[in-house]
CSV table of C-alpha atoms in Angstrom, one decimal:
chain,number,residue,atom,x,y,z
A,167,UNK,CA,0.2,0.0,0.4
A,168,UNK,CA,2.9,2.2,1.2
A,169,UNK,CA,4.5,2.6,-3.1
A,170,UNK,CA,1.0,2.7,-4.0
A,171,UNK,CA,0.4,5.9,-2.0
A,172,UNK,CA,4.1,7.5,-3.1
A,173,UNK,CA,3.3,6.7,-6.4
A,174,UNK,CA,-0.1,8.8,-6.7
A,175,UNK,CA,1.1,11.4,-4.5
A,176,UNK,CA,4.5,11.7,-7.4
A,177,UNK,CA,1.6,11.7,-9.6
A,178,UNK,CA,-0.5,14.9,-7.9
A,179,UNK,CA,2.8,16.8,-7.7
A,180,UNK,CA,3.7,16.1,-11.2
A,181,UNK,CA,-0.1,17.2,-12.4
A,182,UNK,CA,0.8,20.3,-10.7
A,183,UNK,CA,3.9,20.6,-12.1
A,184,UNK,CA,2.1,20.5,-15.4
A,185,UNK,CA,0.0,23.0,-14.2
A,186,UNK,CA,1.7,25.7,-13.0
A,187,UNK,CA,4.4,25.5,-16.5
A,188,UNK,CA,1.4,25.5,-18.5
A,189,UNK,CA,0.5,28.6,-16.7
A,190,UNK,CA,3.5,29.9,-17.1
A,191,UNK,CA,4.2,33.0,-19.5
A,192,UNK,CA,6.3,32.1,-22.7
A,193,UNK,CA,9.9,32.8,-22.2
A,194,UNK,CA,10.8,34.7,-25.4
A,195,UNK,CA,13.7,33.2,-25.9
A,196,UNK,CA,14.9,30.8,-28.6
A,197,UNK,CA,14.2,27.6,-26.6
A,198,UNK,CA,11.5,26.0,-26.0
A,199,UNK,CA,12.8,25.3,-22.8
A,200,UNK,CA,8.4,25.6,-21.8
A,201,UNK,CA,7.5,23.0,-24.5
A,202,UNK,CA,10.2,20.8,-22.5
A,203,UNK,CA,9.3,20.4,-19.9
A,204,UNK,CA,5.7,20.1,-20.8
A,205,UNK,CA,6.7,16.8,-22.6
A,206,UNK,CA,8.7,15.4,-19.6
A,207,UNK,CA,5.8,16.2,-17.6
A,208,UNK,CA,3.1,14.5,-19.6
A,209,UNK,CA,5.7,11.6,-20.9
A,210,UNK,CA,6.6,10.7,-15.8
A,211,UNK,CA,1.9,11.5,-15.7
A,212,UNK,CA,2.0,8.5,-18.5
A,213,UNK,CA,4.5,6.6,-17.0
A,214,UNK,CA,3.0,7.3,-13.4
A,215,UNK,CA,-0.5,6.2,-14.5
A,216,UNK,CA,0.3,2.8,-15.8
A,217,UNK,CA,2.4,2.3,-13.2
A,218,UNK,CA,-0.2,2.6,-10.6
A,219,UNK,CA,-2.6,0.6,-13.4
A,220,UNK,CA,-0.5,-2.6,-12.5
A,221,UNK,CA,0.7,-1.9,-9.0
A,222,UNK,CA,0.1,-5.3,-7.3
A,223,UNK,CA,-0.8,-6.2,-3.6
A,224,UNK,CA,1.3,-9.1,-2.7
A,225,UNK,CA,0.2,-10.3,1.2
A,226,UNK,CA,2.3,-13.1,2.9
A,227,UNK,CA,0.6,-14.9,5.1
A,228,UNK,CA,-3.0,-14.6,4.8
A,229,UNK,CA,-5.5,-16.6,5.5
A,230,UNK,CA,-9.0,-17.9,4.0
A,231,UNK,CA,-11.0,-17.2,6.1
A,232,UNK,CA,-14.1,-17.6,5.0
A,233,UNK,CA,-15.7,-18.6,1.3
A,234,UNK,CA,-19.3,-18.5,0.6
A,235,UNK,CA,-21.3,-18.4,-3.4
A,236,UNK,CA,-22.3,-15.3,-4.1
A,237,UNK,CA,-26.0,-15.7,-5.9
A,238,UNK,CA,-26.3,-12.7,-8.8
A,239,UNK,CA,-29.5,-15.1,-10.1
A,240,UNK,CA,-33.1,-14.0,-11.9
A,241,UNK,CA,-35.5,-15.1,-10.3
A,242,UNK,CA,-36.9,-16.2,-13.4
A,243,UNK,CA,-33.7,-18.1,-14.9
A,244,UNK,CA,-34.4,-21.9,-13.6
A,245,UNK,CA,-32.5,-24.8,-14.9
A,246,UNK,CA,-34.5,-28.1,-15.8
A,247,UNK,CA,-32.3,-31.4,-14.6
A,248,UNK,CA,-33.9,-34.6,-15.0
A,249,UNK,CA,-37.2,-33.3,-14.7
A,250,UNK,CA,-36.6,-30.9,-11.5
A,251,UNK,CA,-36.4,-27.6,-12.0
A,252,UNK,CA,-33.6,-26.0,-9.8
A,253,UNK,CA,-32.1,-22.4,-9.8
A,254,UNK,CA,-28.8,-21.4,-11.5
A,255,UNK,CA,-25.9,-20.2,-10.4
A,256,UNK,CA,-23.4,-17.9,-11.6
A,257,UNK,CA,-20.7,-20.1,-10.3
A,258,UNK,CA,-18.8,-16.7,-8.0
A,259,UNK,CA,-18.1,-17.2,-5.1
A,260,UNK,CA,-16.8,-14.8,-2.0
A,261,UNK,CA,-13.8,-15.2,-0.4
A,262,UNK,CA,-12.7,-13.8,3.0
A,263,UNK,CA,-8.8,-13.4,3.8
A,264,UNK,CA,-6.8,-12.3,6.9
A,265,UNK,CA,-3.8,-10.8,7.6
A,266,UNK,CA,-1.8,-10.6,10.2
A,267,UNK,CA,-3.1,-7.2,11.1
A,268,UNK,CA,-6.7,-8.4,11.9
A,269,UNK,CA,-7.1,-6.1,8.9
A,270,UNK,CA,-9.3,-8.6,6.0
A,271,UNK,CA,-10.4,-8.2,2.4
A,272,UNK,CA,-12.6,-9.9,-0.3
A,273,UNK,CA,-12.2,-10.8,-3.6
A,274,UNK,CA,-14.8,-12.3,-6.2
A,275,UNK,CA,-13.3,-15.9,-7.3
A,276,UNK,CA,-14.2,-18.2,-9.7
A,277,UNK,CA,-15.7,-20.9,-9.1
A,278,UNK,CA,-12.5,-23.6,-10.1
A,279,UNK,CA,-9.9,-19.8,-7.9
A,280,UNK,CA,-12.2,-21.2,-5.2
A,281,UNK,CA,-12.3,-24.5,-6.4
A,282,UNK,CA,-8.7,-24.3,-5.1
A,283,UNK,CA,-8.8,-22.9,-1.8
A,284,UNK,CA,-10.0,-24.4,2.0
A,285,UNK,CA,-11.1,-22.2,5.0
A,286,UNK,CA,-8.2,-22.3,7.8
A,287,UNK,CA,-5.4,-22.0,4.5
A,288,UNK,CA,-2.6,-19.8,5.1
A,289,UNK,CA,-0.3,-18.1,1.9
A,290,UNK,CA,0.4,-16.0,0.1
A,291,UNK,CA,-2.2,-13.8,-1.4
A,292,UNK,CA,-1.5,-11.6,-4.9
A,293,UNK,CA,-3.9,-8.9,-6.0
A,294,UNK,CA,-5.1,-6.2,-7.9
A,295,UNK,CA,-7.3,-3.9,-6.3
A,296,UNK,CA,-10.5,-6.7,-6.3
A,297,UNK,CA,-9.2,-8.7,-8.6
A,298,UNK,CA,-8.0,-12.4,-7.2
A,299,UNK,CA,-4.3,-12.9,-8.7
A,300,UNK,CA,-2.9,-15.9,-7.2
A,301,UNK,CA,-3.0,-17.7,-3.5
A,302,UNK,CA,0.5,-19.7,-3.3
A,303,UNK,CA,0.3,-21.9,-0.1
A,304,UNK,CA,2.5,-21.7,3.0
């Protein structure tokens, strides 16, 4: 989280510097100093936005605290199997992970991803925002 905060702070500083350079009066010299600064600051802002988008969180010693199926189903939508009418599901699970400092994160996983997890497992959790990337058991 600290890395993301520092990248966000750098992005804010970069945007403020860009605005200051943009609002400065042009220098009558032959060298386009203002344009060079604007290009450098714009490139830095694009790079920081890219890095923020690709940043991921690695949380060691995370514990799977709960796995619950998510039912986002239209009541009018049913599946029939062997003559029985039963509601369909979307195969999504809400998995709760606990950290060592008693904080938690809930992520939505597919049935395939949640099938490899069990309540009580400990390992290294890797995710980006609310997107589950991997869980490596200890």
